[in-house]
Amino acid sequence: MRSPHGTVSTTTTISCLLFIAVLPVSIEAVQSTFNYVPIGQNPTLYTPGFEPIMHLDQMTFNDTVFSDRAFLVEFYADWCGHCRAFAPYFRQFANMVRDWYPVVTVAVINCADSFNQAACRENGVTYFPMMKYFARTATTATQGKLFETPHSAEQIRDALLRTVSNEYMFNRYPDWPNLGHIAVDSRTTYGQLWDGVPQKANYMAILFEEYDGVGAQFVMDLISRSHILGARRALSNSPLVQMLNIRNFPTVALFRRDHQQALYMQRYTNQTVKDIDDAITNDMEQGGRRAPILTTTLAPVTTTTNTPLIDCHSHPERCRDMYYVSETDMLKAMRMALLDEVTRVPGAIRGDNFTNLHEFMTLLSNHFPVLSFQNDIRRMRAKRTTSVILRNSERARLVFTHMREFLEGRKSIGSVSSDEYRRQFESVERVYASPFPVNSTWQHCKGSSPMYRGYTCGLWTTFHALTVHTYIDTIKDDYVNPMKPLSTIQGWVKSYFGCEHCRNHFMHMTTTLFPLNERRVRHPHDMMTYLWRAHNIVNNRLHGDSTEDPQFTKMQFPAPFLCPTCHSGGQFSRRQIRNFLLRYYGSIKPHNRLADQRLAF
Ligand SMILES: Cc1cc2nc3c(=O)[nH]c(=O)nc-3n(C[C@H](O)[C@H](O)[C@H](O)COP(=O)(O)OP(=O)(O)OC[C@H]3O[C@@H](n4cnc5c(N)ncnc54)[C@H](O)[C@@H]3O)c2cc1C
Ligand SMILES: *[C@@H]1O[C@H](CO)[C@@H](O)[C@H](O)[C@H]1NC(C)=O
Ligand SMILES: *[C@@H]1O[C@H](CO)[C@@H](O)[C@H](O)[C@H]1NC(C)=O
Ligand SMILES: *[C@@H]1O[C@H](CO)[C@@H](O)[C@H](O)[C@H]1NC(C)=O
Ligand SMILES: *[C@@H]1O[C@H](CO)[C@@H](O)[C@H](O)[C@H]1NC(C)=O
C-alpha cells in the first residue's frame, strides 16, 4: 500500500474510453489507487492524486470497496451546489484522517457521470452528497451504512472513529491496530503489553485516558509508523497508572521493547506525535553510536552514493530538468531490443516472429528520429524549423535500413537463424562506426540507484518517439494508417520483450482492457495519444510498486511541473497533451560523444 502524500496526477476525459463500458464487467480486477484517475467525461470535484481521497468509478467500485479495507465513500454530483459547499469540509476531513487509509480509506465517486450510473444506482444514491461506510467485511452495495454529512471535518472524523472502533470490537482483526484498552492484572508481564504491536516495531506508545476519549484517534493517527512504533490505549484505572505514577489525563508514555522504563511521558497535546518521533530518533541515534563497538569485526558498510531525492513539489524547475528525451537512451535501448532480445532464443527466427521483426525494423528505418526540433512547435508550423541532426541516430538509421534489406532478402524463406542475424547486425554496426553507445550510461533513464529504470525506460521513450516522429514525418501524407506504428510496436513486444509479465500485461491491455483498434485510433494524432494513455494505465498500475524509482514516481504523465497547461480543472486537455507530446518527443538531447570517450566519426 502506498501513502497518498505527494503523488501527482490528473483526470482525463477521453471519449473513446467509454467503450470500456460496453465490455463485460470484471474482465479483471481493477482497483483504484490514490493516484487513480477515474474514467468518465465529467469534471471531478476533487483532484486525483493531490488529495488523500481515492477516486472510484464504474470500473473500479466493486473491486476497490469490497476488498480488505473499510471505506467511507462520498457519492456526489459535480454540478450539485450542496456537494460543492460540502467539498471543503470533506477535503479537510480527508486530510485529518489521511494516515488511516490502511484501515479505512476515504473515497469519492461522481454520480453525475453517466459512466458511473449503474454503480450509483446499486448503492441506492437518491440525493447528493450522500456518504456511506462500507465495513471491511462488506461484500455488496446494500451493506453500506449511511453517514451524516455535517459541515464539520471534526464531526465526520469522530463519527468515522466510532464506527471503525465498533467494527474492531466485533471482529478484532489481528492486522488492524489494537483499538482495545490494555487489560492488566497481577500476572501480566511487560511482554504482554505489546500484544497487537507489530513484531518489527521496537517502540510502543500508550495513551492513558480517563474515559473513552482520544485514545482511538491516537492509535489510528500512528498507523503510518507501525513499522517502528505500535500504539495502545489504557484506562485511568489500569494498575499501570500507579506504576508509572500518572496523575493527569490523557497522558502518553513511550517504551522500547527491551527496556521497561518509559523513554518519554507527557500530557497528550497536539505536539505529542512530534515529540514521540523526536524521542525515537534520539533513542535510535544513541543506539547507532554504540553500534560500531559491536560490529568492529564486520566488513565496513558500503557508503551509499545515491544523490538525495529532489522534492518535485518544492522544486518543480529541477524536476523539469530531469525530464528529457535522450538520444543515448534510445540508441542503447534499440541495440538491446534488436540484438540481445531478438537473439536470446537460439534457433530460427520465423513465422510471426520474423514478420514482427521485419516490420519493427521497417518502422525504425523509416521513422527512428534523426532530427531534434528545437523545442518550439510554433516554428515547426511556420516551416522555419530549427533542427539539429542527431549524428549517431543517422548512422543507426543506416544500420536499421541495412538490416531491413537483409531481412527482406530472407522473406521468401521466411526465416533466418538467430546466429546469422547476430553476425549480420554486429558487422553492419561496425561498418557504420558503432552508432549504439553501449558504453555510455543511461541519461534520462538513469535511476536514482542502479536497480531502477534503464532499459524499459529507454524502450518506452523510443516507442513514444516513434509514434511522434511517424506523425511528424507523415503529416502531409494523404493517407496514413495510424494503427500501423502501434501494431508494429505491439508485434515486437509480443515476440521479443524479455520481461514476460510486462509482455503479458501489455498484450492484455492492448487487446482487452484498452484494445488497440480503429475506434480508438482513427486520426493520425491518435497514434501518439493511444500510447500515451496506455503508458499511463501502466503507470497507474505500477505506482507504489517496489520497482518504482522514488525520484521518478509513476505519476500520470505529464506531471503539472512538466506541462502546467496540460492540466485544467483536474483533467487532462487532449489538445494540450498532443502539443506537449510533439514538443517533448520532438526535441531530443543529442548523444554526447565526449561522455562516451570516443572521437567523432
Ligand atoms: C511495454 C512495456 C510494458 C511494461 N509492463 C510492465 C509490467 O507489467 N510490470 C512492471 O513492473 N514493469 C513493466 N514495464 C516497465 C515499467 O513500465 C517501467 O519502464 C519501469 O518501471 C521504469 O520506469 P521509469 O520510471 O523509468 O519510467 P517509464 O514508465 O519507463 O517511462 C519512461 C519515460 O517515459 C515518459 N513517460 C512516462 N509516462 C508517459 C506517458 N504516459 N506518455 C508519454 N511518455 C511517458 C517519461 O519521460 C518517463 O521517464 C513495462 C515496460 C514496457 C516498455
Ligand atoms: C458489483 O457487483 C454486483 C454483484 O456482483 C453486480 O451486480 C454489479 O453489477 C457490480 N457493479 C459494478 C459497478 O461493477
Ligand atoms: C496546538 O494547540 C494550541 C492550542 O491548544 C494551538 O495554539 C496551536 O496552534 C496548535 N498547534 C498545532 C500545530 O496545531
Ligand atoms: C517466437 O519466439 C518465441 C520466443 O520469444 C518462441 O517461444 C516462439 O516459439 C517463436 N515462434 C515461432 C513461430 O518460432
Ligand atoms: C565499448 O568498450 C569496449 C571495451 O573498452 C570497446 O571494445 C568497444 O569498442 C566500446 N564500444 C563502443 C560502441 O564504444
PDB file of N, CA and C in Angstrom, residues 341-405:
ATOM      1  N   GLU A 341      17.638  -9.058 -27.246  1.00  0.00           N
ATOM      2  CA  GLU A 341      16.317  -9.665 -27.086  1.00  0.00           C
ATOM      3  C   GLU A 341      16.009 -10.624 -28.235  1.00  0.00           C
ATOM      4  N   VAL A 342      16.301 -10.163 -29.458  1.00  0.00           N
ATOM      5  CA  VAL A 342      15.910 -10.962 -30.624  1.00  0.00           C
ATOM      6  C   VAL A 342      16.692 -12.283 -30.672  1.00  0.00           C
ATOM      7  N   THR A 343      17.923 -12.243 -30.227  1.00  0.00           N
ATOM      8  CA  THR A 343      18.748 -13.457 -30.359  1.00  0.00           C
ATOM      9  C   THR A 343      18.845 -14.239 -29.050  1.00  0.00           C
ATOM     10  N   ARG A 344      18.030 -13.910 -28.089  1.00  0.00           N
ATOM     11  CA  ARG A 344      18.107 -14.626 -26.812  1.00  0.00           C
ATOM     12  C   ARG A 344      17.792 -16.113 -26.987  1.00  0.00           C
ATOM     13  N   VAL A 345      16.764 -16.367 -27.781  1.00  0.00           N
ATOM     14  CA  VAL A 345      16.393 -17.763 -28.028  1.00  0.00           C
ATOM     15  C   VAL A 345      17.152 -18.245 -29.262  1.00  0.00           C
ATOM     16  N   PRO A 346      18.033 -19.248 -29.100  1.00  0.00           N
ATOM     17  CA  PRO A 346      18.775 -19.729 -30.270  1.00  0.00           C
ATOM     18  C   PRO A 346      17.828 -20.447 -31.234  1.00  0.00           C
ATOM     19  N   GLY A 347      18.297 -20.667 -32.413  1.00  0.00           N
ATOM     20  CA  GLY A 347      17.456 -21.343 -33.410  1.00  0.00           C
ATOM     21  C   GLY A 347      17.023 -20.369 -34.485  1.00  0.00           C
ATOM     22  N   ALA A 348      15.883 -20.622 -35.055  1.00  0.00           N
ATOM     23  CA  ALA A 348      15.454 -19.826 -36.201  1.00  0.00           C
ATOM     24  C   ALA A 348      14.444 -18.765 -35.795  1.00  0.00           C
ATOM     25  N   ILE A 349      14.585 -17.599 -36.422  1.00  0.00           N
ATOM     26  CA  ILE A 349      13.561 -16.558 -36.299  1.00  0.00           C
ATOM     27  C   ILE A 349      12.617 -16.776 -37.463  1.00  0.00           C
ATOM     28  N   ARG A 350      11.391 -17.154 -37.174  1.00  0.00           N
ATOM     29  CA  ARG A 350      10.475 -17.460 -38.293  1.00  0.00           C
ATOM     30  C   ARG A 350       9.029 -17.170 -37.912  1.00  0.00           C
ATOM     31  N   GLY A 351       8.158 -17.388 -38.877  1.00  0.00           N
ATOM     32  CA  GLY A 351       6.724 -17.178 -38.626  1.00  0.00           C
ATOM     33  C   GLY A 351       6.423 -15.742 -38.198  1.00  0.00           C
ATOM     34  N   ASP A 352       5.543 -15.607 -37.225  1.00  0.00           N
ATOM     35  CA  ASP A 352       5.186 -14.278 -36.719  1.00  0.00           C
ATOM     36  C   ASP A 352       6.399 -13.525 -36.202  1.00  0.00           C
ATOM     37  N   ASN A 353       7.311 -14.263 -35.583  1.00  0.00           N
ATOM     38  CA  ASN A 353       8.491 -13.595 -35.040  1.00  0.00           C
ATOM     39  C   ASN A 353       9.272 -12.905 -36.154  1.00  0.00           C
ATOM     40  N   PHE A 354       9.385 -13.569 -37.272  1.00  0.00           N
ATOM     41  CA  PHE A 354      10.099 -12.988 -38.405  1.00  0.00           C
ATOM     42  C   PHE A 354       9.353 -11.754 -38.913  1.00  0.00           C
ATOM     43  N   THR A 355       8.060 -11.890 -39.108  1.00  0.00           N
ATOM     44  CA  THR A 355       7.252 -10.765 -39.606  1.00  0.00           C
ATOM     45  C   THR A 355       7.328  -9.580 -38.643  1.00  0.00           C
ATOM     46  N   ASN A 356       7.190  -9.865 -37.362  1.00  0.00           N
ATOM     47  CA  ASN A 356       7.206  -8.778 -36.385  1.00  0.00           C
ATOM     48  C   ASN A 356       8.552  -8.056 -36.356  1.00  0.00           C
ATOM     49  N   LEU A 357       9.620  -8.817 -36.515  1.00  0.00           N
ATOM     50  CA  LEU A 357      10.951  -8.200 -36.545  1.00  0.00           C
ATOM     51  C   LEU A 357      11.112  -7.358 -37.808  1.00  0.00           C
ATOM     52  N   HIS A 358      10.673  -7.907 -38.920  1.00  0.00           N
ATOM     53  CA  HIS A 358      10.799  -7.167 -40.179  1.00  0.00           C
ATOM     54  C   HIS A 358      10.010  -5.860 -40.119  1.00  0.00           C
ATOM     55  N   GLU A 359       8.821  -5.917 -39.576  1.00  0.00           N
ATOM     56  CA  GLU A 359       8.009  -4.696 -39.527  1.00  0.00           C
ATOM     57  C   GLU A 359       8.595  -3.670 -38.572  1.00  0.00           C
ATOM     58  N   PHE A 360       9.110  -4.159 -37.458  1.00  0.00           N
ATOM     59  CA  PHE A 360       9.709  -3.230 -36.499  1.00  0.00           C
ATOM     60  C   PHE A 360      10.950  -2.579 -37.120  1.00  0.00           C
ATOM     61  N   MET A 361      11.749  -3.376 -37.796  1.00  0.00           N
ATOM     62  CA  MET A 361      12.943  -2.834 -38.447  1.00  0.00           C
ATOM     63  C   MET A 361      12.547  -1.807 -39.505  1.00  0.00           C
ATOM     64  N   THR A 362      11.452  -2.066 -40.212  1.00  0.00           N
ATOM     65  CA  THR A 362      10.970  -1.125 -41.231  1.00  0.00           C
ATOM     66  C   THR A 362      10.540   0.196 -40.579  1.00  0.00           C
ATOM     67  N   LEU A 363       9.817   0.084 -39.468  1.00  0.00           N
ATOM     68  CA  LEU A 363       9.400   1.293 -38.749  1.00  0.00           C
ATOM     69  C   LEU A 363      10.627   2.097 -38.311  1.00  0.00           C
ATOM     70  N   LEU A 364      11.634   1.405 -37.786  1.00  0.00           N
ATOM     71  CA  LEU A 364      12.840   2.102 -37.332  1.00  0.00           C
ATOM     72  C   LEU A 364      13.571   2.735 -38.509  1.00  0.00           C
ATOM     73  N   SER A 365      13.658   2.024 -39.611  1.00  0.00           N
ATOM     74  CA  SER A 365      14.423   2.578 -40.734  1.00  0.00           C
ATOM     75  C   SER A 365      13.686   3.763 -41.350  1.00  0.00           C
ATOM     76  N   ASN A 366      12.373   3.826 -41.193  1.00  0.00           N
ATOM     77  CA  ASN A 366      11.628   4.960 -41.747  1.00  0.00           C
ATOM     78  C   ASN A 366      11.489   6.136 -40.780  1.00  0.00           C
ATOM     79  N   HIS A 367      11.312   5.836 -39.504  1.00  0.00           N
ATOM     80  CA  HIS A 367      10.910   6.921 -38.598  1.00  0.00           C
ATOM     81  C   HIS A 367      11.714   7.043 -37.308  1.00  0.00           C
ATOM     82  N   PHE A 368      12.759   6.263 -37.129  1.00  0.00           N
ATOM     83  CA  PHE A 368      13.571   6.490 -35.934  1.00  0.00           C
ATOM     84  C   PHE A 368      14.100   7.917 -36.019  1.00  0.00           C
ATOM     85  N   PRO A 369      13.928   8.713 -34.956  1.00  0.00           N
ATOM     86  CA  PRO A 369      14.233  10.144 -35.083  1.00  0.00           C
ATOM     87  C   PRO A 369      15.711  10.427 -35.363  1.00  0.00           C
ATOM     88  N   VAL A 370      15.931  11.253 -36.382  1.00  0.00           N
ATOM     89  CA  VAL A 370      17.289  11.692 -36.698  1.00  0.00           C
ATOM     90  C   VAL A 370      17.404  13.209 -36.611  1.00  0.00           C
ATOM     91  N   LEU A 371      16.279  13.862 -36.344  1.00  0.00           N
ATOM     92  CA  LEU A 371      16.298  15.312 -36.183  1.00  0.00           C
ATOM     93  C   LEU A 371      15.712  15.645 -34.824  1.00  0.00           C
ATOM     94  N   SER A 372      16.312  16.644 -34.216  1.00  0.00           N
ATOM     95  CA  SER A 372      15.739  17.160 -32.986  1.00  0.00           C
ATOM     96  C   SER A 372      15.251  18.568 -33.258  1.00  0.00           C
ATOM     97  N   PHE A 373      13.966  18.788 -33.034  1.00  0.00           N
ATOM     98  CA  PHE A 373      13.407  20.114 -33.260  1.00  0.00           C
ATOM     99  C   PHE A 373      13.603  20.938 -32.007  1.00  0.00           C
ATOM    100  N   GLN A 374      14.030  22.130 -32.206  1.00  0.00           N
ATOM    101  CA  GLN A 374      14.431  22.893 -31.037  1.00  0.00           C
ATOM    102  C   GLN A 374      13.256  23.426 -30.265  1.00  0.00           C
ATOM    103  N   ASN A 375      12.574  22.510 -29.618  1.00  0.00           N
ATOM    104  CA  ASN A 375      11.650  22.860 -28.563  1.00  0.00           C
ATOM    105  C   ASN A 375      10.642  23.948 -28.890  1.00  0.00           C
ATOM    106  N   ASP A 376      10.346  24.111 -30.145  1.00  0.00           N
ATOM    107  CA  ASP A 376       9.354  25.142 -30.441  1.00  0.00           C
ATOM    108  C   ASP A 376       8.453  24.704 -31.579  1.00  0.00           C
ATOM    109  N   ILE A 377       7.310  24.235 -31.197  1.00  0.00           N
ATOM    110  CA  ILE A 377       6.387  23.678 -32.168  1.00  0.00           C
ATOM    111  C   ILE A 377       5.847  24.764 -33.087  1.00  0.00           C
ATOM    112  N   ARG A 378       5.797  26.007 -32.603  1.00  0.00           N
ATOM    113  CA  ARG A 378       5.239  27.071 -33.446  1.00  0.00           C
ATOM    114  C   ARG A 378       6.123  27.306 -34.662  1.00  0.00           C
ATOM    115  N   ARG A 379       7.446  27.172 -34.433  1.00  0.00           N
ATOM    116  CA  ARG A 379       8.340  27.349 -35.569  1.00  0.00           C
ATOM    117  C   ARG A 379       8.160  26.221 -36.576  1.00  0.00           C
ATOM    118  N   MET A 380       7.866  25.031 -36.065  1.00  0.00           N
ATOM    119  CA  MET A 380       7.633  23.919 -36.982  1.00  0.00           C
ATOM    120  C   MET A 380       6.464  24.247 -37.885  1.00  0.00           C
ATOM    121  N   ARG A 381       5.438  24.827 -37.286  1.00  0.00           N
ATOM    122  CA  ARG A 381       4.245  25.174 -38.054  1.00  0.00           C
ATOM    123  C   ARG A 381       4.583  26.229 -39.087  1.00  0.00           C
ATOM    124  N   ALA A 382       5.437  27.169 -38.679  1.00  0.00           N
ATOM    125  CA  ALA A 382       5.775  28.262 -39.577  1.00  0.00           C
ATOM    126  C   ALA A 382       6.823  27.835 -40.600  1.00  0.00           C
ATOM    127  N   LYS A 383       7.137  26.561 -40.597  1.00  0.00           N
ATOM    128  CA  LYS A 383       8.106  25.983 -41.548  1.00  0.00           C
ATOM    129  C   LYS A 383       9.491  26.592 -41.391  1.00  0.00           C
ATOM    130  N   ARG A 384       9.723  27.274 -40.268  1.00  0.00           N
ATOM    131  CA  ARG A 384      11.074  27.781 -40.045  1.00  0.00           C
ATOM    132  C   ARG A 384      11.686  26.957 -38.920  1.00  0.00           C
ATOM    133  N   THR A 385      11.667  25.679 -39.172  1.00  0.00           N
ATOM    134  CA  THR A 385      12.111  24.755 -38.161  1.00  0.00           C
ATOM    135  C   THR A 385      13.605  24.901 -37.898  1.00  0.00           C
ATOM    136  N   THR A 386      13.948  25.042 -36.640  1.00  0.00           N
ATOM    137  CA  THR A 386      15.349  24.932 -36.300  1.00  0.00           C
ATOM    138  C   THR A 386      15.536  23.511 -35.835  1.00  0.00           C
ATOM    139  N   SER A 387      16.401  22.814 -36.517  1.00  0.00           N
ATOM    140  CA  SER A 387      16.583  21.444 -36.081  1.00  0.00           C
ATOM    141  C   SER A 387      18.051  21.090 -36.031  1.00  0.00           C
ATOM    142  N   VAL A 388      18.342  20.107 -35.237  1.00  0.00           N
ATOM    143  CA  VAL A 388      19.704  19.639 -35.069  1.00  0.00           C
ATOM    144  C   VAL A 388      19.735  18.196 -35.556  1.00  0.00           C
ATOM    145  N   ILE A 389      20.749  17.850 -36.287  1.00  0.00           N
ATOM    146  CA  ILE A 389      20.866  16.467 -36.759  1.00  0.00           C
ATOM    147  C   ILE A 389      21.472  15.609 -35.653  1.00  0.00           C
ATOM    148  N   LEU A 390      20.856  14.477 -35.437  1.00  0.00           N
ATOM    149  CA  LEU A 390      21.364  13.547 -34.435  1.00  0.00           C
ATOM    150  C   LEU A 390      22.298  12.583 -35.157  1.00  0.00           C
ATOM    151  N   ARG A 391      23.603  12.820 -34.994  1.00  0.00           N
ATOM    152  CA  ARG A 391      24.588  12.120 -35.828  1.00  0.00           C
ATOM    153  C   ARG A 391      24.578  10.607 -35.610  1.00  0.00           C
ATOM    154  N   ASN A 392      24.561  10.194 -34.362  1.00  0.00           N
ATOM    155  CA  ASN A 392      24.573   8.751 -34.111  1.00  0.00           C
ATOM    156  C   ASN A 392      23.313   8.091 -34.655  1.00  0.00           C
ATOM    157  N   SER A 393      22.204   8.785 -34.485  1.00  0.00           N
ATOM    158  CA  SER A 393      20.940   8.203 -34.935  1.00  0.00           C
ATOM    159  C   SER A 393      20.901   8.086 -36.450  1.00  0.00           C
ATOM    160  N   GLU A 394      21.529   9.051 -37.114  1.00  0.00           N
ATOM    161  CA  GLU A 394      21.592   8.988 -38.571  1.00  0.00           C
ATOM    162  C   GLU A 394      22.291   7.704 -39.014  1.00  0.00           C
ATOM    163  N   ARG A 395      23.365   7.404 -38.314  1.00  0.00           N
ATOM    164  CA  ARG A 395      24.099   6.166 -38.661  1.00  0.00           C
ATOM    165  C   ARG A 395      23.315   4.935 -38.210  1.00  0.00           C
ATOM    166  N   ALA A 396      22.616   5.065 -37.085  1.00  0.00           N
ATOM    167  CA  ALA A 396      21.798   3.938 -36.627  1.00  0.00           C
ATOM    168  C   ALA A 396      20.710   3.635 -37.654  1.00  0.00           C
ATOM    169  N   ARG A 397      20.158   4.703 -38.256  1.00  0.00           N
ATOM    170  CA  ARG A 397      19.121   4.502 -39.286  1.00  0.00           C
ATOM    171  C   ARG A 397      19.674   3.704 -40.453  1.00  0.00           C
ATOM    172  N   LEU A 398      20.946   3.949 -40.771  1.00  0.00           N
ATOM    173  CA  LEU A 398      21.551   3.181 -41.859  1.00  0.00           C
ATOM    174  C   LEU A 398      21.671   1.709 -41.477  1.00  0.00           C
ATOM    175  N   VAL A 399      21.991   1.461 -40.211  1.00  0.00           N
ATOM    176  CA  VAL A 399      22.048   0.074 -39.744  1.00  0.00           C
ATOM    177  C   VAL A 399      20.657  -0.562 -39.868  1.00  0.00           C
ATOM    178  N   PHE A 400      19.626   0.188 -39.425  1.00  0.00           N
ATOM    179  CA  PHE A 400      18.261  -0.354 -39.496  1.00  0.00           C
ATOM    180  C   PHE A 400      17.879  -0.661 -40.954  1.00  0.00           C
ATOM    181  N   THR A 401      18.222   0.277 -41.837  1.00  0.00           N
ATOM    182  CA  THR A 401      17.860   0.094 -43.241  1.00  0.00           C
ATOM    183  C   THR A 401      18.567  -1.134 -43.814  1.00  0.00           C
ATOM    184  N   HIS A 402      19.835  -1.222 -43.484  1.00  0.00           N
ATOM    185  CA  HIS A 402      20.594  -2.371 -43.963  1.00  0.00           C
ATOM    186  C   HIS A 402      19.986  -3.677 -43.438  1.00  0.00           C
ATOM    187  N   MET A 403      19.643  -3.698 -42.177  1.00  0.00           N
ATOM    188  CA  MET A 403      19.072  -4.910 -41.575  1.00  0.00           C
ATOM    189  C   MET A 403      17.692  -5.215 -42.165  1.00  0.00           C
ATOM    190  N   ARG A 404      16.943  -4.151 -42.466  1.00  0.00           N
ATOM    191  CA  ARG A 404      15.640  -4.378 -43.085  1.00  0.00           C
ATOM    192  C   ARG A 404      15.826  -5.077 -44.433  1.00  0.00           C
ATOM    193  N   GLU A 405      16.826  -4.587 -45.202  1.00  0.00           N
ATOM    194  CA  GLU A 405      17.075  -5.199 -46.509  1.00  0.00           C
ATOM    195  C   GLU A 405      17.558  -6.634 -46.359  1.00  0.00           C
TER     196      GLU A 405
END
